[in-house]
Coordinates of C-alpha atoms and ligand atoms in Angstrom, one line a residue:
M1 CA -23.2 14.5 -45.2
D2 CA -20.5 17.0 -45.9
Y3 CA -22.3 18.5 -48.7
L4 CA -26.1 19.4 -49.1
P5 CA -27.6 18.4 -52.3
I6 CA -29.4 21.5 -54.0
F7 CA -30.9 21.9 -57.8
L8 CA -28.9 25.6 -58.4
R9 CA -31.5 27.8 -60.5
L10 CA -29.1 30.3 -62.8
K11 CA -30.9 31.1 -65.7
H12 CA -29.9 34.8 -66.0
Q13 CA -28.1 35.1 -63.5
R14 CA -24.2 36.2 -63.6
A15 CA -21.9 33.7 -62.8
L16 CA -18.0 34.6 -62.8
V17 CA -15.6 32.7 -64.4
V18 CA -12.0 33.4 -63.3
G19 CA -9.7 31.6 -66.1
G20 CA -8.9 31.3 -69.3
G21 CA -8.1 27.5 -70.4
H22 CA -9.3 23.9 -71.0
V23 CA -10.7 23.4 -67.3
A24 CA -12.4 26.9 -67.4
M25 CA -13.5 26.3 -70.6
R26 CA -15.1 23.3 -68.8
K27 CA -17.1 24.7 -66.4
V28 CA -18.4 27.4 -68.6
Q29 CA -20.2 24.6 -70.9
M30 CA -21.7 23.6 -67.6
L31 CA -23.0 26.6 -66.6
L32 CA -24.4 27.6 -70.5
R33 CA -26.5 24.3 -69.9
A34 CA -27.7 26.0 -67.1
D35 CA -28.7 29.2 -69.0
A36 CA -26.1 31.2 -66.7
E37 CA -24.8 34.5 -67.9
V38 CA -20.8 34.6 -67.9
R39 CA -18.6 36.8 -66.5
L40 CA -14.9 35.3 -67.8
V41 CA -11.7 37.3 -66.7
A42 CA -8.5 36.0 -67.5
L43 CA -5.0 37.0 -68.8
D44 CA -5.1 34.4 -71.4
V45 CA -8.6 33.1 -73.0
L46 CA -8.5 30.1 -75.5
S47 CA -10.3 31.2 -78.8
E48 CA -12.7 28.4 -78.6
L49 CA -14.1 29.8 -75.6
Q50 CA -14.0 33.0 -76.8
Q51 CA -16.5 31.5 -79.3
L52 CA -18.6 29.9 -76.3
L53 CA -19.2 33.5 -75.3
Q54 CA -20.1 35.4 -78.5
G55 CA -23.3 37.4 -77.9
N56 CA -24.4 40.3 -75.5
V57 CA -25.2 38.8 -72.4
H58 CA -21.9 36.7 -71.6
E59 CA -19.2 39.1 -70.4
V60 CA -15.1 38.1 -71.8
A61 CA -12.0 40.4 -69.7
Q62 CA -8.8 39.7 -70.7
R63 CA -7.1 41.2 -67.7
A64 CA -6.3 40.1 -64.4
F65 CA -8.4 39.6 -61.6
T66 CA -10.3 41.9 -59.4
E67 CA -12.5 42.4 -56.5
A68 CA -14.8 44.4 -58.9
D69 CA -15.7 41.6 -61.1
L70 CA -17.5 39.6 -57.8
L71 CA -20.2 42.6 -58.6
G72 CA -24.0 41.2 -59.0
V73 CA -22.5 37.9 -59.4
K74 CA -24.6 34.3 -58.1
L75 CA -21.7 32.0 -58.4
V76 CA -17.7 32.0 -58.2
I77 CA -15.9 29.4 -60.3
A78 CA -11.7 30.0 -60.3
A79 CA -10.0 27.8 -63.0
T80 CA -6.4 29.5 -63.5
D81 CA -2.8 27.4 -62.7
S82 CA -2.1 30.4 -61.0
P83 CA -2.4 29.0 -57.0
E84 CA -2.1 32.5 -55.7
I85 CA -5.3 34.1 -58.0
N86 CA -7.3 30.8 -57.4
L87 CA -6.8 31.6 -53.7
A88 CA -7.4 35.3 -53.9
V89 CA -10.9 34.2 -55.9
Y90 CA -11.6 32.2 -52.9
E91 CA -11.2 35.4 -50.2
A92 CA -12.6 37.6 -51.9
A93 CA -15.8 35.1 -53.0
T94 CA -15.8 34.0 -49.5
L95 CA -15.6 37.7 -47.7
L96 CA -18.7 38.5 -49.9
N97 CA -21.1 35.0 -48.7
L98 CA -20.6 33.9 -52.4
P99 CA -20.6 29.8 -53.4
V100 CA -17.2 29.5 -54.8
N101 CA -15.4 26.2 -56.3
V102 CA -11.9 26.3 -56.9
V103 CA -11.1 23.7 -59.6
D104 CA -9.6 20.6 -58.1
Q105 CA -8.8 22.4 -54.1
P106 CA -11.3 20.8 -52.3
Q107 CA -10.7 23.1 -49.7
L108 CA -11.4 26.3 -51.6
C109 CA -15.0 25.1 -52.0
S110 CA -17.9 26.1 -50.4
F111 CA -20.0 23.9 -53.5
I112 CA -18.8 21.0 -55.5
F113 CA -19.7 19.9 -58.9
P114 CA -21.0 16.4 -58.9
S115 CA -21.9 13.6 -61.9
I116 CA -24.7 14.1 -63.7
I117 CA -27.0 12.8 -65.9
D118 CA -29.3 15.7 -67.6
R119 CA -32.4 14.1 -68.6
S120 CA -33.7 17.5 -68.5
P121 CA -36.0 18.5 -66.8
V122 CA -34.8 15.2 -64.6
V123 CA -31.4 15.8 -63.8
V124 CA -29.4 12.4 -61.6
A125 CA -26.2 14.5 -59.7
V126 CA -24.0 12.1 -58.0
S127 CA -21.1 13.0 -55.8
S128 CA -18.8 11.3 -53.5
G129 CA -17.9 14.5 -51.5
G130 CA -14.6 14.8 -53.5
S131 CA -13.3 11.9 -52.4
S132 CA -12.8 9.9 -55.4
P133 CA -14.4 12.1 -58.5
V134 CA -14.0 8.4 -61.0
L135 CA -16.0 6.5 -58.7
A136 CA -18.8 8.9 -59.3
R137 CA -18.5 8.9 -62.2
L138 CA -18.4 5.0 -62.7
L139 CA -21.7 5.4 -60.4
R140 CA -23.1 7.9 -63.0
A141 CA -22.7 5.9 -65.8
R142 CA -23.9 2.8 -64.0
L143 CA -27.5 4.5 -63.5
E144 CA -27.1 6.2 -66.5
T145 CA -28.0 3.0 -68.0
Y146 CA -31.3 2.6 -65.5
I147 CA -32.6 5.9 -66.4
P148 CA -34.1 5.4 -69.9
S149 CA -33.3 9.2 -72.3
A150 CA -37.2 9.2 -72.6
Y151 CA -37.6 10.0 -69.1
G152 CA -36.6 13.5 -70.1
S153 CA -39.6 14.4 -72.2
L154 CA -41.8 12.5 -69.7
A155 CA -41.2 14.9 -66.9
A156 CA -42.3 17.1 -68.8
L157 CA -45.4 16.0 -70.1
L158 CA -45.8 14.9 -66.3
G159 CA -45.5 18.4 -65.3
Q160 CA -48.0 20.0 -68.2
Y161 CA -51.1 17.9 -66.2
R162 CA -49.5 18.5 -62.5
Q163 CA -52.1 21.2 -61.8
L164 CA -54.8 19.8 -63.3
A165 CA -54.3 16.2 -61.0
K166 CA -54.2 18.3 -58.2
H167 CA -57.1 20.1 -58.8
R168 CA -59.1 16.8 -60.0
I169 CA -57.8 14.5 -57.4
S170 CA -57.7 16.1 -53.8
S171 CA -56.4 13.7 -51.9
I172 CA -52.9 13.2 -51.5
T173 CA -52.1 9.6 -51.2
V174 CA -54.8 8.8 -54.4
R175 CA -52.5 11.7 -56.4
M176 CA -49.2 10.2 -55.8
R177 CA -51.0 6.8 -56.8
F178 CA -52.0 7.9 -59.9
W179 CA -49.4 9.3 -61.0
E180 CA -47.0 5.8 -60.3
Q181 CA -49.5 4.1 -61.8
I182 CA -49.2 6.9 -65.0
I183 CA -45.0 6.1 -64.8
N184 CA -45.2 2.4 -64.6
G185 CA -48.1 2.1 -67.0
P186 CA -49.2 1.9 -71.1
V187 CA -48.9 6.0 -70.5
A188 CA -45.3 5.6 -70.1
E189 CA -45.0 3.5 -72.9
L190 CA -46.0 5.3 -75.0
M191 CA -44.2 8.3 -74.1
M192 CA -40.4 5.6 -74.5
S193 CA -41.4 4.8 -78.0
G194 CA -42.1 8.4 -79.1
Q195 CA -45.7 8.1 -79.4
E196 CA -46.3 11.5 -77.4
E197 CA -49.7 12.6 -78.7
R198 CA -51.1 9.4 -77.9
A199 CA -49.7 9.4 -74.8
K200 CA -51.4 13.0 -73.9
L201 CA -54.5 11.2 -75.0
L202 CA -54.5 8.4 -72.5
L203 CA -53.2 10.4 -69.4
E204 CA -56.0 12.6 -70.2
Q205 CA -58.2 10.1 -70.0
N206 CA -57.1 8.4 -66.6
L207 CA -58.0 12.5 -65.1
E208 CA -61.2 11.9 -66.1
H209 CA -62.3 8.9 -64.7
D210 CA -63.5 9.0 -60.9
Q211 CA -60.4 8.1 -58.9
Q212 CA -61.0 5.4 -56.9
V213 CA -60.2 5.4 -52.6
A214 CA -56.9 3.9 -52.4
T215 CA -56.7 0.2 -51.5
G216 CA -53.7 -0.5 -49.6
E217 CA -51.2 -3.4 -49.9
V218 CA -48.9 -5.6 -47.7
Y219 CA -45.2 -6.6 -48.9
L220 CA -43.7 -9.2 -46.8
V221 CA -39.7 -8.6 -47.7
G222 CA -37.2 -10.7 -46.9
A223 CA -34.3 -8.0 -46.5
G224 CA -31.7 -11.0 -46.0
P225 CA -28.8 -11.4 -43.4
G226 CA -27.1 -8.5 -43.5
D227 CA -25.4 -7.0 -46.2
P228 CA -27.5 -4.5 -48.3
D229 CA -26.1 -6.5 -51.2
L230 CA -27.9 -9.3 -50.9
L231 CA -31.6 -7.9 -51.0
T232 CA -33.1 -8.2 -54.4
F233 CA -34.3 -6.1 -57.0
R234 CA -38.2 -7.3 -56.1
A235 CA -37.7 -6.3 -52.3
L236 CA -35.6 -3.1 -53.1
R237 CA -38.3 -1.5 -55.1
L238 CA -41.3 -2.2 -53.2
M239 CA -39.2 -0.8 -49.9
Q240 CA -38.7 2.8 -52.3
Q241 CA -42.7 2.7 -52.9
A242 CA -44.2 1.5 -49.3
D243 CA -45.8 4.4 -47.7
V244 CA -45.0 2.5 -44.1
V245 CA -42.2 -0.1 -43.0
L246 CA -42.8 -2.3 -40.3
Y247 CA -39.0 -3.7 -39.9
D248 CA -37.6 -6.0 -37.0
R249 CA -34.2 -6.3 -34.9
L250 CA -32.1 -8.1 -37.7
V251 CA -32.9 -5.6 -40.2
S252 CA -29.6 -3.1 -40.5
Q253 CA -30.1 0.2 -40.4
Q254 CA -28.0 0.2 -43.7
I255 CA -31.3 -1.6 -45.0
L256 CA -33.3 0.2 -43.6
N257 CA -31.9 3.4 -45.5
M258 CA -33.1 2.1 -48.4
T259 CA -36.5 2.4 -47.8
R260 CA -38.8 5.4 -49.2
Q261 CA -37.1 8.4 -47.4
D262 CA -40.9 9.9 -46.0
A263 CA -42.4 6.5 -45.2
E264 CA -43.2 6.1 -41.7
K265 CA -41.4 2.9 -40.3
I266 CA -42.0 1.2 -37.0
H267 CA -39.7 -0.9 -35.4
V268 CA -41.5 -3.8 -34.1
G269 CA -38.1 -5.9 -33.4
K270 CA -38.2 -8.9 -31.6
Q271 CA -35.4 -9.9 -28.8
R272 CA -34.7 -12.9 -26.9
S273 CA -37.4 -12.8 -24.2
M274 CA -38.0 -9.4 -25.2
H275 CA -40.6 -9.1 -27.4
T276 CA -41.0 -5.2 -28.7
M277 CA -44.2 -5.9 -30.0
P278 CA -46.6 -9.3 -29.3
Q279 CA -47.3 -10.9 -32.9
E280 CA -50.7 -10.7 -32.7
E281 CA -50.2 -7.1 -32.8
I282 CA -48.1 -6.8 -35.3
S283 CA -50.2 -9.1 -37.6
N284 CA -53.3 -6.5 -36.8
M285 CA -51.2 -3.7 -37.4
L286 CA -50.9 -4.8 -41.2
V287 CA -54.6 -5.3 -41.7
T288 CA -55.4 -1.8 -40.2
L289 CA -52.5 -0.3 -42.4
A290 CA -53.8 -1.8 -45.3
L291 CA -57.3 -1.1 -44.6
Q292 CA -56.9 2.8 -44.4
G293 CA -55.0 2.9 -48.1
K294 CA -50.9 2.1 -47.0
R295 CA -48.9 0.2 -49.0
V296 CA -46.7 -1.8 -45.8
L297 CA -43.6 -3.2 -46.1
R298 CA -43.3 -5.9 -43.4
L299 CA -39.6 -5.8 -43.4
K300 CA -38.0 -9.3 -42.3
G301 CA -34.7 -10.6 -41.6
G302 CA -33.3 -13.2 -43.7
D303 CA -36.6 -15.0 -45.5
P304 CA -39.5 -14.3 -44.5
F305 CA -40.7 -18.3 -44.3
I306 CA -37.5 -19.6 -42.4
F307 CA -38.4 -18.9 -38.5
G308 CA -40.0 -15.7 -40.2
R309 CA -43.7 -16.1 -38.7
G310 CA -44.2 -15.2 -42.3
G311 CA -47.1 -17.2 -42.4
E312 CA -48.9 -16.4 -39.4
E313 CA -48.9 -12.9 -41.1
I314 CA -50.4 -14.0 -44.3
E315 CA -53.0 -15.8 -42.3
E316 CA -54.1 -12.5 -41.2
L317 CA -54.1 -10.7 -43.7
A318 CA -55.6 -13.7 -45.8
A319 CA -58.8 -13.4 -43.5
A320 CA -59.0 -9.6 -44.0
G321 CA -59.0 -9.9 -47.3
I322 CA -55.4 -7.4 -48.1
P323 CA -53.5 -8.3 -51.0
F324 CA -49.8 -9.2 -50.3
Q325 CA -47.1 -10.0 -52.2
I326 CA -44.3 -11.9 -50.3
V327 CA -41.2 -11.6 -51.4
P328 CA -38.3 -14.3 -50.6
G329 CA -34.9 -13.3 -49.6
I330 CA -31.4 -15.2 -48.3
T331 CA -31.8 -17.1 -45.4
A332 CA -29.1 -16.6 -42.3
A333 CA -28.0 -19.7 -43.2
S334 CA -26.8 -19.4 -47.0
G335 CA -25.5 -15.9 -46.7
C336 CA -23.3 -16.6 -43.5
A337 CA -22.5 -19.7 -45.2
A338 CA -21.5 -19.0 -48.6
Y339 CA -20.0 -15.7 -46.1
A340 CA -17.6 -17.8 -44.1
G341 CA -16.6 -20.3 -46.8
I342 CA -18.4 -23.5 -45.4
P343 CA -20.8 -25.1 -48.0
L344 CA -23.6 -26.6 -46.9
T345 CA -23.7 -29.6 -49.4
H346 CA -20.8 -31.2 -50.5
R347 CA -20.3 -34.3 -52.4
D348 CA -18.4 -36.0 -50.1
Y349 CA -19.5 -34.6 -46.9
A350 CA -23.2 -34.4 -46.9
Q351 CA -25.6 -34.5 -49.2
S352 CA -28.4 -33.4 -47.3
V353 CA -28.9 -30.1 -44.5
R354 CA -31.2 -29.1 -42.0
F355 CA -32.6 -25.7 -40.7
V356 CA -33.1 -26.1 -37.1
T357 CA -34.3 -23.8 -34.6
G358 CA -32.1 -24.0 -31.2
H359 CA -34.8 -21.4 -29.0
L360 CA -35.0 -23.3 -25.8
K361 CA -38.2 -23.9 -24.6
N362 CA -39.0 -23.8 -21.3
E363 CA -35.0 -23.8 -20.7
T364 CA -34.5 -27.1 -22.5
C365 CA -33.9 -27.4 -26.4
D366 CA -36.4 -29.6 -27.2
L367 CA -35.3 -31.7 -30.2
D368 CA -35.5 -35.1 -31.9
W369 CA -32.1 -35.8 -31.6
S370 CA -31.5 -38.9 -33.0
Q371 CA -32.6 -37.2 -36.2
L372 CA -29.8 -34.8 -35.5
V373 CA -26.8 -36.9 -35.6
Q374 CA -26.8 -38.7 -38.7
K375 CA -23.4 -38.9 -40.4
E376 CA -23.1 -36.7 -43.6
Q377 CA -25.6 -34.3 -43.0
T378 CA -24.9 -30.5 -42.4
V379 CA -27.3 -29.0 -39.9
V380 CA -27.9 -25.5 -39.5
Y381 CA -28.7 -24.2 -36.2
Y382 CA -31.0 -20.5 -36.5
M383 CA -31.1 -19.2 -32.6
G384 CA -28.9 -21.6 -30.9
L385 CA -26.3 -19.2 -29.3
V386 CA -27.9 -19.6 -25.4
S387 CA -28.4 -23.5 -25.9
L388 CA -24.9 -24.3 -27.7
P389 CA -23.4 -26.5 -25.0
E390 CA -26.7 -28.1 -24.5
I391 CA -26.7 -28.8 -28.3
C392 CA -22.8 -30.3 -28.0
R393 CA -23.9 -32.4 -25.3
Q394 CA -26.7 -33.6 -26.7
L395 CA -25.2 -34.8 -30.0
I396 CA -22.8 -36.2 -28.2
A397 CA -25.1 -38.2 -26.5
H398 CA -26.6 -39.2 -29.0
G399 CA -24.0 -40.8 -30.5
R400 CA -22.4 -37.6 -33.2
D401 CA -17.9 -38.4 -32.9
P402 CA -17.2 -35.2 -30.4
G403 CA -14.3 -34.5 -33.0
T404 CA -16.9 -33.2 -35.5
P405 CA -16.6 -29.8 -36.4
I406 CA -18.8 -26.8 -35.4
A407 CA -18.8 -23.1 -36.5
L408 CA -20.5 -20.7 -35.2
I409 CA -20.8 -17.1 -37.0
Q410 CA -21.4 -14.1 -35.9
Q411 CA -23.4 -10.9 -37.5
G412 CA -22.8 -12.9 -40.9
T413 CA -22.8 -10.9 -44.4
T414 CA -21.7 -7.6 -42.2
P415 CA -18.2 -6.1 -41.8
Q416 CA -18.8 -7.5 -38.4
Q417 CA -19.0 -10.8 -39.5
K418 CA -16.9 -12.9 -36.7
V419 CA -16.2 -16.8 -37.6
Y420 CA -15.5 -19.3 -34.4
T421 CA -14.7 -23.0 -35.1
G422 CA -14.3 -25.8 -33.5
T423 CA -15.1 -29.1 -32.6
L424 CA -18.4 -31.0 -30.4
A425 CA -16.0 -31.2 -27.9
T426 CA -14.4 -27.8 -27.5
M427 CA -16.9 -25.5 -28.4
P428 CA -18.5 -24.8 -25.4
Q429 CA -15.6 -24.0 -23.9
L430 CA -14.1 -22.2 -26.5
I431 CA -17.3 -19.7 -26.5
K432 CA -17.1 -19.2 -23.4
S433 CA -14.2 -17.2 -23.4
K434 CA -15.1 -14.7 -26.1
E435 CA -17.4 -12.1 -26.6
V436 CA -20.3 -13.0 -29.1
K437 CA -22.6 -11.1 -30.4
A438 CA -26.0 -11.9 -31.7
P439 CA -27.4 -12.8 -34.1
T440 CA -25.1 -15.9 -34.5
L441 CA -26.1 -19.3 -36.4
I442 CA -24.3 -22.4 -35.6
I443 CA -23.4 -25.0 -38.8
V444 CA -22.5 -28.5 -37.6
G445 CA -20.7 -31.1 -40.0
E446 CA -17.8 -32.0 -41.6
V447 CA -18.6 -29.7 -44.3
V448 CA -16.9 -26.8 -41.6
N449 CA -13.5 -28.4 -42.4
L450 CA -13.9 -27.6 -45.6
R451 CA -13.8 -23.3 -45.2
D452 CA -9.6 -23.7 -44.5
K453 CA -9.2 -24.3 -48.1
L454 CA -11.7 -22.0 -49.2
A455 CA -12.0 -19.2 -47.7
W456 CA -8.3 -17.9 -48.6
R457 CA -10.0 -17.2 -51.7
Q458 CA -12.6 -14.9 -50.6
T459 CA -12.8 -11.6 -51.0
Q460 CA -16.0 -10.5 -49.8
E461 CA -15.0 -11.6 -46.0
S462 CA -14.6 -9.2 -43.5
S463 CA -10.6 -9.2 -42.9
A464 CA -11.2 -8.5 -39.5
D465 CA -12.4 -12.4 -39.3
G466 CA -8.8 -14.9 -40.7
P467 CA -9.7 -18.0 -41.4
V468 CA -7.5 -19.9 -39.0
A469 CA -9.5 -21.8 -36.6
E470 CA -9.7 -20.6 -32.9
Ligands
LIG1 N1 -35.6 -15.5 -41.1 C1 -34.7 -15.3 -40.8 C2 -34.3 -16.3 -39.4 C3 -35.0 -15.3 -37.9 S1 -34.5 -16.2 -37.0 C4 -33.7 -15.8 -42.7 O1 -34.0 -16.4 -43.0 O2 -32.2 -15.8 -41.5 C5 -33.2 -15.7 -36.0 C6 -31.9 -16.1 -36.1 O3 -31.6 -15.9 -37.3 C7 -30.7 -15.5 -35.0 O4 -30.8 -15.9 -34.0 C8 -29.4 -16.1 -35.7 O5 -29.6 -17.3 -35.7 C9 -30.1 -16.1 -37.8 N2 -29.8 -14.6 -38.3 C10 -30.1 -14.5 -39.1 N3 -29.1 -12.9 -39.3 C11 -28.1 -13.8 -38.8 C12 -27.2 -13.0 -39.4 N4 -26.7 -11.9 -40.2 N5 -26.0 -13.5 -38.7 C13 -26.0 -15.1 -38.1 N6 -27.2 -15.3 -37.7 C14 -27.9 -14.8 -38.2

């Protein structure tokens, strides 16, 4: 982070603005919203600005800036059109360790103004660290649509009962759950529809009731193949409310960062022949944590029910009587195929698709090969990198044309995505000469040839990865 986001209390505090034009006026308006007492110094001051600062708490001085203007000030803004004056203000403020902002000169700013959504007392601030104010503004507009305007009055209401709730409900976990239920339930709904008195009454009734011990729950969530944009809304919502997160190796840091910041995060990732935590232990842990009243997020790469052992985990949960939710995710086959420009089925080339594990058991890839050599079928191999030469060899041995196209997709849907294409005959050799990084997915079938036609036009594909067969 280049800037630490903080919210500054400026009520009845002196803020200095040097400059008297339109830019200065916008800053003054912002300061007034925070109830600051403004000292404005400028040779020329717009009459509207002068009007804005009428009243005896503010000071307007029509003269040149002097260092004495900094006396008793908490914050400084320079908004003149003279670079020399702006610099002088910056230097004088810096000498006194005062936070200073020189408008439109990021190098002369010790703080910057974010784009804000004001639903006071709820305030959302968005910043691009000065690199693109337009982007921050667009983002703000998008966020604005998610935050109902009644959130301000809702927050004010909740604030009134905060102490009482603290007093009545001593457990932090139970209290937190209580507030979540209020915010997601009928009290909030009443506030949104403007029925403040009824909302108050209901909130008080809720507080009267004995608060139950929190019951835990497990969310088995598919995090998709890598690109955070491929998460579902439901996944994101549960990610942001879970108390504990158990995640595996396939879940990227970027996605992990989207879970609740103060949630405990436990890596239980599995790697080929290097299981960080045995499956049984993971299942036991889910049960134990949920029994402690926690909301446990089991975050898995792709989809939890496709080579994800999700079935085994819920068996344990069901046996222990623990409530759970399962959230599907985009499985690697769908994600990689889409981002590589390879349709898994196609009217002319493939009427069916199979997902198969290429994981070696006892060093042999023990699959029903006769089922996998059918024409007009796409076969996707998960966990197949080590057995790739064996897969190609067996498919040819069982009658598949050696010229059948095959693609190997590395780290699909991420910026590191790479796609290698070849044929069953050439692929094993081609891969030997490359430094291939896990995870990888293999697609076999005529549809792979369509990539040359389609991938050029795709915009979400990583630029490092040209569509030419290697
Ligand atoms: N439940 C997951 C699969 C877990 S098995 C899902 O639905 O996608 C792990 C295998 O998934 C890896 O060995 C690899 O074959 C595949 N895989 C997962 N993410 C991938 C990615 N981003 N790129 C390529 N392959 C991926």
